[in-house]
Coordinates of C-alpha atoms and ligand atoms in Angstrom, one line a residue:
X1 CA 0.0 0.0 -0.4
X2 CA 2.9 2.6 0.5
X3 CA 4.2 1.6 -2.8
X4 CA 5.3 4.8 -3.9
X5 CA 5.4 5.7 -7.1
X6 CA 8.8 8.0 -6.8
X7 CA 10.8 6.7 -9.8
X8 CA 12.2 9.1 -11.2
X9 CA 10.9 10.5 -14.5
X10 CA 13.4 9.0 -16.3
X11 CA 11.0 7.9 -19.4
X12 CA 13.5 6.6 -21.6
X13 CA 12.0 3.9 -24.1
X14 CA 13.8 0.6 -25.1
X15 CA 15.5 0.7 -28.2
X16 CA 14.3 -0.3 -31.5
X17 CA 16.7 -1.3 -34.6
X18 CA 14.8 -1.8 -36.9
X19 CA 15.7 -4.5 -39.5
X20 CA 18.8 -5.3 -37.4
X21 CA 19.7 -8.8 -39.4
X22 CA 20.3 -11.4 -36.1
X23 CA 22.8 -13.9 -36.4
X24 CA 20.6 -16.9 -35.3
X25 CA 21.6 -20.3 -36.5
X26 CA 18.9 -20.5 -38.9
X27 CA 19.4 -21.1 -42.9
X28 CA 17.7 -17.6 -43.8
X29 CA 18.4 -14.1 -42.4
X30 CA 15.6 -13.4 -40.9
X31 CA 14.7 -9.3 -40.9
X32 CA 14.1 -8.3 -36.6
X33 CA 13.7 -5.2 -34.4
X34 CA 16.1 -4.6 -31.1
X35 CA 14.7 -3.4 -28.0
X36 CA 16.8 -2.7 -24.6
X37 CA 15.9 -4.3 -21.5
X38 CA 16.5 -1.2 -18.9
X39 CA 17.1 -0.7 -15.1
X40 CA 16.8 2.9 -12.8
X41 CA 18.6 3.8 -9.2
X42 CA 17.3 2.9 -6.1
X43 CA 17.1 4.8 -3.7
X44 CA 18.3 3.8 -0.5
X45 CA 15.8 2.7 1.8
X46 CA 15.2 2.3 5.6
X47 CA 14.1 -1.3 7.4
X48 CA 10.9 0.0 7.6
X49 CA 10.9 0.9 3.8
X50 CA 12.0 -2.3 2.9
X51 CA 9.4 -4.0 5.4
X52 CA 6.4 -2.8 4.1
X53 CA 7.7 -3.5 0.3
X54 CA 8.3 -7.4 2.2
X55 CA 4.8 -7.4 3.1
X56 CA 3.1 -5.8 0.3
X57 CA 5.2 -8.5 -2.5
X58 CA 4.5 -11.3 -0.8
X59 CA 0.6 -10.0 -0.7
X60 CA 0.6 -9.7 -4.6
X61 CA 2.0 -12.1 -5.4
X62 CA -0.2 -14.4 -3.0
X63 CA -3.4 -12.6 -4.5
X64 CA -1.7 -13.2 -8.7
X65 CA -1.7 -16.8 -7.9
X66 CA -4.8 -16.8 -5.7
X67 CA -6.8 -17.5 -9.3
X68 CA -10.4 -19.2 -9.8
X69 CA -9.6 -20.2 -12.6
X70 CA -3.9 -14.8 -39.8
X71 CA -2.2 -14.5 -42.6
X72 CA 1.4 -14.5 -42.0
X73 CA 4.4 -12.6 -43.9
X74 CA 7.1 -14.9 -42.9
X75 CA 8.1 -16.4 -40.2
X76 CA 11.2 -14.2 -37.5
X77 CA 12.5 -13.7 -34.8
X78 CA 13.2 -10.3 -33.0
X79 CA 15.4 -9.5 -29.3
X80 CA 13.6 -6.5 -27.4
X81 CA 15.9 -5.5 -24.8
X82 CA 14.5 -5.2 -21.5
X83 CA 15.9 -2.6 -19.0
X84 CA 15.9 -3.3 -15.5
X85 CA 14.4 -1.2 -13.2
X86 CA 15.1 0.0 -9.0
X87 CA 18.3 -3.0 -8.7
X88 CA 16.0 -6.1 -10.4
X89 CA 12.6 -4.9 -8.5
X90 CA 11.1 -5.3 -12.1
X91 CA 12.3 -6.3 -15.8
X92 CA 10.2 -3.7 -18.5
X93 CA 10.7 -3.8 -22.4
X94 CA 8.6 -2.0 -24.6
X95 CA 5.8 -2.0 -27.8
X96 CA 3.8 0.3 -29.9
X97 CA 0.6 0.2 -30.1
X98 CA -2.0 2.5 -32.6
X99 CA -1.8 4.4 -35.8
X100 CA 0.9 6.3 -36.0
X101 CA 2.3 3.4 -33.2
X102 CA 3.3 5.1 -30.0
X103 CA 5.9 3.4 -28.1
X104 CA 4.7 2.2 -24.3
X105 CA 6.9 0.3 -21.2
X106 CA 5.9 -2.7 -20.3
X107 CA 6.3 -4.7 -16.9
X108 CA 7.8 -8.2 -18.9
X109 CA 4.9 -11.0 -17.1
X110 CA 5.6 -14.8 -18.2
X111 CA 3.5 -15.3 -14.6
X112 CA -0.6 -13.4 -16.4
X113 CA -1.6 -13.8 -19.7
X114 CA -3.0 -9.7 -20.1
X115 CA -1.9 -7.0 -22.1
X116 CA -3.3 -3.5 -20.0
X117 CA -2.8 0.3 -20.5
X118 CA -2.4 2.6 -18.0
X119 CA -5.5 5.0 -20.3
X120 CA -5.3 8.5 -21.0
X121 CA -8.4 9.3 -18.7
X122 CA -6.5 7.9 -15.7
X123 CA -7.9 10.6 -13.0
X124 CA -5.6 8.1 -10.8
X125 CA -2.7 9.7 -9.8
X126 CA -1.1 5.8 -9.7
X127 CA -0.8 7.5 -13.5
X128 CA 0.7 11.4 -12.7
X129 CA 3.8 11.2 -15.3
X130 CA 3.2 8.2 -16.5
X131 CA 2.7 7.6 -20.5
X132 CA -0.7 7.1 -21.2
X133 CA -3.2 5.5 -24.4
X134 CA -5.2 7.5 -26.2
X135 CA -7.8 6.0 -28.4
X136 CA -8.6 9.5 -30.1
X137 CA -4.6 9.3 -30.9
X138 CA -5.5 6.0 -32.7
X139 CA -7.1 5.3 -36.1
X140 CA -7.5 2.0 -36.0
X141 CA -8.4 1.6 -32.1
X142 CA -11.7 0.1 -31.8
X143 CA -13.4 0.0 -28.2
X144 CA -14.9 -3.5 -27.2
X145 CA -17.7 -2.0 -25.0
X146 CA -16.6 -4.8 -22.3
X147 CA -15.3 -4.1 -19.3
X148 CA -11.8 -5.3 -18.4
X149 CA -9.9 -5.2 -14.7
X150 CA -7.3 -6.8 -13.0
X151 CA -7.0 -7.2 -9.3
X152 CA -3.3 -7.1 -6.9
X153 CA -3.6 -8.1 -3.4
X154 CA -2.6 -4.5 -3.5
X155 CA -4.8 -2.7 -6.2
X156 CA -5.7 -3.0 -9.0
X157 CA -6.6 -1.5 -12.3
X158 CA -9.4 -1.7 -14.4
X159 CA -10.5 -0.3 -17.5
X160 CA -12.6 -1.3 -20.8
X161 CA -11.1 -3.6 -23.1
X162 CA -10.0 -2.3 -27.0
X163 CA -8.5 -3.2 -30.0
X164 CA -5.8 -2.2 -32.2
X165 CA -2.5 -2.7 -33.8
X166 CA -0.2 -3.4 -31.3
X167 CA 4.1 -4.2 -32.3
X168 CA 6.7 -5.0 -30.7
X169 CA 10.1 -6.4 -31.4
X170 CA 9.9 -6.4 -35.3
X171 CA 5.7 -8.9 -35.2
X172 CA 3.0 -6.5 -35.5
X173 CA -0.8 -8.0 -34.7
X174 CA -3.5 -6.0 -36.3
X175 CA -6.0 -7.3 -33.6
X176 CA -4.6 -7.2 -30.3
X177 CA -7.4 -7.2 -27.8
X178 CA -5.7 -5.3 -24.7
X179 CA -7.3 -3.5 -21.3
X180 CA -7.2 0.8 -21.3
X181 CA -7.2 1.8 -17.7
X182 CA -8.9 4.3 -15.9
X183 CA -8.4 3.4 -13.2
X184 CA -4.9 2.3 -11.6
X185 CA -3.8 1.5 -7.9
X186 CA -1.5 3.5 -6.6
X187 CA 1.2 1.7 -6.8
X188 CA 0.5 -0.3 -9.8
X189 CA 3.5 1.4 -12.0
X190 CA 6.3 3.6 -12.1
X191 CA 7.4 5.6 -14.1
X192 CA 7.9 5.2 -17.2
X193 CA 5.9 1.8 -17.4
X194 CA 3.0 2.3 -18.9
X195 CA 1.6 -1.5 -17.8
X196 CA 2.0 -4.5 -18.5
X197 CA 2.5 -7.0 -20.9
X198 CA 1.2 -11.0 -19.6
X199 CA 3.7 -13.6 -21.7
X200 CA 1.4 -16.7 -20.1
X201 CA -0.9 -19.0 -21.8
X202 CA -4.8 -17.4 -23.3
X203 CA -6.5 -20.0 -20.1
X204 CA -5.9 -17.5 -17.3
X205 CA -6.2 -14.2 -19.8
X206 CA -8.8 -11.8 -17.6
X207 CA -9.7 -10.6 -21.4
X208 CA -9.9 -13.9 -22.2
X209 CA -8.0 -12.8 -25.4
X210 CA -5.7 -14.3 -26.8
X211 CA -2.2 -12.7 -25.9
X212 CA 0.6 -11.8 -27.7
X213 CA 2.9 -13.5 -27.9
X214 CA 0.1 -16.5 -28.1
X215 CA -1.0 -15.3 -31.2
X216 CA 2.5 -15.1 -33.3
X217 CA 3.4 -18.2 -32.0
X218 CA 0.9 -20.6 -33.1
X219 CA 0.3 -18.4 -35.8
X220 CA 3.9 -19.5 -37.6
X221 CA 5.0 -16.2 -37.5
X222 CA 8.7 -17.7 -35.6
X223 CA 10.6 -19.2 -36.8
X224 CA 10.8 -21.4 -33.8
X225 CA 7.9 -22.0 -31.4
X226 CA 9.6 -20.2 -28.4
X227 CA 10.5 -16.9 -26.6
X228 CA 13.5 -16.6 -24.7
X229 CA 15.0 -14.1 -21.2
X230 CA 18.5 -13.4 -20.6
X231 CA 18.1 -10.7 -17.4
X232 CA 21.2 -8.8 -15.8
X233 CA 21.4 -8.4 -12.2
X234 CA 22.1 -5.3 -10.2
X235 CA 20.7 -6.0 -6.4
X236 CA 24.2 -6.6 -6.0
X237 CA 26.3 -3.3 -7.2
X238 CA 25.4 0.2 -5.0
X239 CA 25.8 2.1 -8.0
X240 CA 23.3 1.2 -9.7
X241 CA 20.9 3.3 -11.0
X242 CA 16.6 3.3 -11.5
X243 CA 16.8 2.3 -14.9
X244 CA 19.5 -0.3 -16.0
X245 CA 20.1 -2.3 -19.3
X246 CA 17.9 -5.5 -18.2
X247 CA 19.1 -8.1 -21.1
X248 CA 17.5 -9.2 -23.5
X249 CA 13.6 -11.4 -24.5
X250 CA 13.7 -13.0 -27.8
X251 CA 10.4 -13.5 -29.9
X252 CA 10.9 -16.6 -32.2
X253 CA 14.0 -17.7 -31.4
X254 CA 17.5 -18.4 -28.6
X255 CA 19.8 -15.6 -28.8
X256 CA 22.9 -18.6 -29.1
X257 CA 25.8 -15.5 -28.5
X258 CA 24.5 -15.1 -24.3
X259 CA 24.0 -18.7 -22.8
X260 CA 26.3 -22.0 -23.0
X261 CA 25.6 -26.1 -23.9
X262 CA 22.3 -27.1 -24.6
X263 CA 18.3 -26.3 -23.0
X264 CA 17.3 -28.1 -20.7
X265 CA 13.7 -28.8 -21.5
X266 CA 11.7 -30.2 -19.3
X267 CA 7.4 -30.6 -20.3
X268 CA 4.9 -28.4 -18.5
X269 CA 3.4 -30.8 -16.0
X270 CA -0.1 -32.1 -18.1
X271 CA 0.3 -30.3 -20.6
X272 CA -1.9 -27.4 -18.4
X273 CA -0.9 -24.9 -20.8
X274 CA -1.9 -22.0 -18.2
X275 CA 0.5 -20.3 -16.3
X276 CA 4.6 -21.8 -17.4
X277 CA 4.1 -24.4 -14.5
X278 CA 7.3 -26.3 -13.9
X279 CA 7.8 -29.5 -11.5
X280 CA 10.3 -28.7 -8.8
X281 CA 12.5 -32.0 -8.8
X282 CA 14.8 -31.1 -5.7
X283 CA 16.1 -27.9 -4.1
X284 CA 19.3 -28.0 -2.4
X285 CA 20.3 -25.8 1.0
X286 CA 24.1 -25.5 2.1
X287 CA 24.6 -28.8 0.4
X288 CA 21.8 -30.6 1.9
X289 CA 18.7 -32.1 0.2
X290 CA 15.2 -29.8 1.0
X291 CA 12.1 -32.6 1.8
X292 CA 9.8 -31.5 -2.1
X293 CA 5.8 -32.4 -1.0
X294 CA 5.2 -34.5 -4.7
X295 CA 1.9 -34.0 -6.5
X296 CA 0.2 -29.8 -7.5
X297 CA 2.8 -28.9 -4.4
X298 CA 6.0 -28.8 -6.0
X299 CA 3.8 -27.3 -9.6
X300 CA 6.0 -23.8 -9.7
X301 CA 5.3 -20.6 -11.9
X302 CA 8.0 -19.9 -14.2
X303 CA 7.4 -16.0 -13.1
X304 CA 8.7 -12.8 -14.8
X305 CA 6.9 -10.6 -12.8
X306 CA 7.9 -11.4 -9.8
X307 CA 11.2 -10.3 -7.9
X308 CA 11.4 -13.3 -5.5
X309 CA 11.1 -16.9 -5.6
X310 CA 8.6 -17.9 -2.7
X311 CA 6.8 -21.2 -1.3
X312 CA 5.2 -24.0 1.1
X313 CA 6.4 -22.4 4.3
X314 CA 7.3 -25.5 5.3
X315 CA 9.9 -26.5 2.1
X316 CA 10.7 -22.7 2.9
X317 CA 11.6 -22.9 6.7
X318 CA 13.9 -25.8 6.0
X319 CA 15.5 -23.6 3.8
X320 CA 16.6 -21.8 5.6
X321 CA 17.2 -24.3 8.8
X322 CA 20.6 -25.3 6.4
X323 CA 21.5 -21.0 7.3
X324 CA 23.4 -20.6 11.0
X325 CA 21.6 -18.4 13.5
X326 CA 18.4 -17.3 9.8
X327 CA 15.6 -16.5 11.8
X328 CA 11.4 -15.9 10.7
X329 CA 10.6 -12.4 9.7
X330 CA 7.9 -11.0 12.2
X331 CA 5.3 -7.5 11.8
X332 CA 6.0 -7.2 7.6
X333 CA 8.5 -9.7 7.6
X334 CA 5.9 -12.4 7.9
X335 CA 6.7 -14.4 6.2
X336 CA 10.1 -13.7 5.8
X337 CA 13.7 -15.3 6.7
X338 CA 16.5 -13.0 8.6
X339 CA 20.4 -14.1 8.8
X340 CA 23.5 -12.7 8.8
X341 CA 24.5 -11.0 6.4
X342 CA 28.2 -12.8 6.6
X343 CA 27.1 -16.3 4.9
X344 CA 27.6 -17.2 1.3
X345 CA 24.4 -18.8 0.5
X346 CA 24.2 -21.5 -1.8
X347 CA 20.7 -22.5 -3.2
X348 CA 20.5 -24.7 -6.3
X349 CA 17.1 -25.9 -8.5
X350 CA 16.6 -28.5 -10.4
X351 CA 12.8 -28.9 -12.3
X352 CA 13.8 -32.9 -13.2
X353 CA 16.7 -32.0 -14.9
X354 CA 19.6 -29.8 -14.3
X355 CA 20.1 -28.4 -11.2
X356 CA 20.5 -24.7 -11.0
X357 CA 22.3 -22.8 -8.5
X358 CA 20.9 -19.3 -7.1
X359 CA 23.8 -16.9 -6.6
X360 CA 24.7 -15.5 -2.7
X361 CA 23.9 -12.3 -4.5
X362 CA 20.5 -13.0 -5.5
X363 CA 19.6 -15.0 -2.4
X364 CA 20.7 -12.0 -0.2
X365 CA 17.9 -10.1 -1.8
X366 CA 17.7 -6.9 0.8
X367 CA 20.6 -5.7 3.5
X368 CA 18.0 -4.7 6.6
X369 CA 21.5 -3.1 8.9
X370 CA 24.8 -3.5 8.5
X371 CA 24.9 -7.6 9.7
X372 CA 21.0 -9.1 9.0
X373 CA 19.7 -9.3 5.9
X374 CA 16.7 -10.9 4.0
X375 CA 16.6 -13.4 2.3
X376 CA 15.3 -14.0 -1.2
X377 CA 13.1 -17.0 -1.0
X378 CA 9.1 -16.3 1.2
X379 CA 6.7 -18.2 2.7
X380 CA 4.1 -18.4 0.0
X381 CA -0.1 -20.2 0.2
X382 CA -1.8 -19.7 -2.7
X383 CA -5.0 -21.7 -2.3
X384 CA -6.0 -24.6 -4.3
X385 CA -5.9 -22.8 -7.6
X386 CA -2.4 -22.4 -9.0
X387 CA 0.7 -23.5 -8.2
X388 CA 2.0 -24.0 -5.4
X389 CA 6.4 -22.1 -6.1
X390 CA 6.6 -18.6 -7.6
X391 CA 10.1 -18.8 -8.7
X392 CA 10.9 -15.1 -10.0
X393 CA 13.6 -13.0 -10.5
X394 CA 16.1 -14.5 -8.7
X395 CA 16.4 -17.8 -10.2
X396 CA 15.9 -16.7 -13.8
X397 CA 18.7 -13.6 -13.5
X398 CA 21.0 -16.9 -12.8
X399 CA 19.6 -18.8 -15.8
X400 CA 19.5 -18.4 -20.2
X401 CA 15.2 -19.1 -19.6
X402 CA 12.8 -20.4 -22.7
X403 CA 9.6 -20.2 -22.8
X404 CA 8.5 -22.8 -25.7
X405 CA 4.9 -23.2 -26.9
X406 CA 5.2 -25.7 -28.3
X407 CA 6.1 -29.0 -27.0
X408 CA 4.8 -26.6 -24.6
X409 CA 7.6 -26.3 -21.4
X410 CA 10.3 -24.2 -20.1
X411 CA 14.1 -24.2 -20.3
X412 CA 17.0 -23.5 -18.8
X413 CA 20.4 -23.2 -19.9
X414 CA 24.0 -21.6 -18.5
X415 CA 24.2 -18.5 -19.5
X416 CA 27.7 -17.4 -21.8
X417 CA 30.4 -15.2 -19.9
X418 CA 29.3 -12.8 -22.8
X419 CA 26.1 -12.3 -20.9
X420 CA 27.4 -12.9 -17.0
X421 CA 29.7 -9.9 -18.2
X422 CA 26.3 -7.4 -18.0
X423 CA 25.5 -7.7 -14.9
X424 CA 25.7 -4.6 -12.8
X425 CA 27.6 -2.7 -15.8
X426 CA 25.6 0.5 -15.9
X427 CA 25.1 2.0 -18.9
X428 CA 22.8 4.1 -20.5
X429 CA 19.0 2.8 -20.8
X430 CA 18.4 3.2 -25.4
X431 CA 15.0 5.2 -25.4
X432 CA 12.2 3.9 -28.0
X433 CA 12.1 4.2 -31.9
X434 CA 9.9 1.8 -33.2
X435 CA 10.2 0.2 -36.8
X436 CA 9.1 -1.9 -39.5
X437 CA 7.5 -4.6 -38.4
X438 CA 8.9 -8.2 -39.7
X439 CA 5.8 -10.6 -39.8
X440 CA 2.0 -9.1 -39.2
X441 CA -0.7 -11.6 -37.6
X442 CA -4.5 -11.0 -37.0
X443 CA -5.5 -12.8 -34.2
X444 CA -8.9 -13.7 -35.3
X445 CA -7.3 -16.3 -37.2
X446 CA -10.4 -18.6 -35.4
X447 CA -10.7 -20.5 -31.7
X448 CA -8.1 -21.8 -29.9
X449 CA -8.2 -25.3 -29.9
X450 CA -5.4 -26.0 -26.1
X451 CA -4.6 -29.1 -27.4
X452 CA -3.6 -28.1 -30.9
X453 CA -2.5 -25.0 -30.3
X454 CA -4.4 -23.8 -33.3
X455 CA -4.3 -20.0 -33.8
X456 CA -6.7 -18.6 -30.9
X457 CA -9.3 -15.4 -29.6
X458 CA -11.6 -16.6 -27.2
X459 CA -15.1 -15.1 -27.0
X460 CA -14.6 -12.0 -25.1
X461 CA -19.1 -11.2 -24.8
X462 CA -18.4 -13.2 -20.1
X463 CA -18.6 -9.2 -19.2
X464 CA -16.7 -7.9 -16.4
X465 CA -13.8 -10.7 -15.7
X466 CA -12.0 -11.0 -12.4
X467 CA -9.1 -11.2 -12.4
X468 CA -6.3 -12.0 -9.2
X469 CA -3.7 -11.5 -11.9
X470 CA -1.3 -9.0 -11.0
X471 CA 1.4 -7.6 -11.6
X472 CA 4.1 -8.0 -9.3
X473 CA 5.7 -5.4 -7.7
X474 CA 5.9 -3.2 -9.7
X475 CA 9.3 -2.3 -7.9
X476 CA 9.4 -0.7 -5.6
X477 CA 13.1 -0.2 -4.0
X478 CA 15.9 -2.0 -3.6
X479 CA 18.9 -1.0 -2.7
X480 CA 20.3 -1.9 0.5
X481 CA 20.5 0.4 3.6
X482 CA 24.2 0.3 5.4
Ligands
LIG1 C1 22.5 -11.7 -29.3 O1 22.3 -10.7 -27.7 C2 24.1 -10.0 -28.4 C3 23.9 -9.1 -26.7 O2 22.9 -8.5 -26.0 C4 23.8 -8.3 -29.5 O3 24.6 -8.1 -28.9 C5 23.4 -9.3 -30.6 O4 22.6 -8.4 -31.2 C6 22.4 -10.2 -30.0 N1 22.0 -11.2 -31.3 C7 20.8 -11.3 -32.3 C8 21.3 -12.2 -33.0 O5 20.2 -10.5 -31.1
LIG2 C1 -15.3 2.6 -24.3 O1 -16.9 2.5 -24.7 C2 -17.7 3.0 -23.2 C3 -18.5 3.3 -23.3 O2 -18.9 1.8 -24.1 C4 -16.6 4.3 -22.5 O3 -16.6 3.6 -21.5 C5 -14.8 3.7 -22.4 O4 -13.9 4.9 -21.6 C6 -13.7 3.2 -24.6 N1 -12.9 3.4 -23.8 C7 -12.1 3.7 -24.8 C8 -10.7 3.7 -24.6 O5 -12.2 4.7 -25.5
LIG3 C1 27.3 -9.5 -7.2 O1 27.7 -10.5 -7.5 C2 27.9 -11.5 -8.6 C3 27.5 -12.9 -9.0 O2 28.1 -13.3 -7.2 C4 29.6 -11.2 -8.4 O3 30.5 -12.1 -9.1 C5 30.0 -9.6 -8.7 O4 31.2 -9.4 -8.8 C6 29.3 -9.0 -8.2 N1 29.3 -7.6 -8.0 C7 29.8 -7.3 -6.5 C8 29.3 -5.3 -6.9 O5 29.6 -7.2 -5.7
LIG4 C1 26.0 -25.6 -4.5 O1 26.1 -26.2 -4.0 C2 25.6 -27.6 -4.6 C3 24.9 -28.9 -4.2 O2 25.2 -29.3 -3.3 C4 27.1 -27.7 -5.6 O3 27.5 -28.8 -6.5 C5 27.9 -26.5 -5.8 O4 29.1 -27.4 -6.2 C6 27.9 -25.2 -4.6 N1 27.9 -24.2 -5.6 C7 29.4 -23.8 -4.4 C8 29.4 -22.1 -5.4 O5 29.4 -24.5 -3.3

């Protein structure tokens, strides 16, 4: 509730350099656009502020997961350069909407499935200083006259659904349905971010609409039916600014210069295409194996839109039981754990295949005072209809991650030295430019069939949609106190 939108107004957008030819390992060289991920400078914050943030983060993640239940011109690939906001608190990219196209920064969220933008009609303070979408400025905008809302642990965004041309990373969907939100809770947006792009499956979309990525993947617009992330780490860099280069988001291909070795894919269990689900098969803490329940309590959502890692209380307690002098947090840190900052922590996670280490720099999520740190794992109760584990950026900064449409799976690979060399390196965040689209797709190509992944589009006539999907933590702070 106290997430203030006090970020500086360096509203720089991500850059899109048109017509860059990707050096992808493909026989042909597809066209692409390239966009950067960025990040900004954190402010020092007090232990109270960290507590407020930590509490809201846990509530947000719980609310997010406690849910009720064309013609392609050619195949291509594209890269979107990501921005790292507030020392790894969130990662955003940019897209362009309307005719003429206007660029917006949006949180890239593999843990939800709706696209929404703050509307020019938004009078809420959350929209102050944030670039907003003005439907009357776009000649191709169509009002669907259907209400849209998304609720979060600490707020909500609501408005109406519209349809317009949306371009991203060199791809264009001519009739993307998205929320135009005139009601936005205080803590949801942090300038320059104007909204959120959901990158999970249509089955969990509040709008019922096919997500941008799924329209592109199912229509065959992509060289390969997958998208991939490399996310940077700045949370252990005291010189980090509010916005820093955040890594890369690639559509239709992986970027082989950013990882080494094979990508270790594991199928989405039971073909349940909703969140990007994986089964947690093993966790170690300081070399000791943690007890993981089987079945649904081992399910994890791989979520770029969540900062930390939430899991069942007993497993999280066991992780910390291997860290001497750690203890459960109290008050606003309820559900979190604190431990001596001098301890180097080694936690690994596996999802059926290879085991992946989380760096001590990521495990050490916050420094509360000179001796006491807060760990990145927190206990989470997502309820019966959501995965028990939410695996966020704490983990994802340590791997190259691939979200594959068909066969539906998530893959991880070791980051290359080139990727690792981007961590903690202050650099200018490029500004947005809109390039021409390499491929244009229509989302109205037919009803989605979950079994064959045919192109998509659900009825929007179901009235106001209830969603719990949320934005994650939009932000907040991330520097440490000393
Ligand atoms: C892969 O990523 C590197 C580092 O961001 C970038 O320089 C290169 O252009 C990318 N390659 C492709 C084919 O997008
Ligand atoms: C769409 O139309 C509804 C009335 O049906 C209106 O309330 C809403 O503001 C319109 N949305 C936009 C983005 O123009
Ligand atoms: C941040 O953490 C990484 C990984 O542990 C490490 O390589 C790097 O040196 C750290 N950076 C700083 C500024 O401590
Ligand atoms: C972390 O723990 C794993 C599992 O016990 C072990 O294989 C690995 O070598 C450890 N890494 C470090 C850096 O200690």
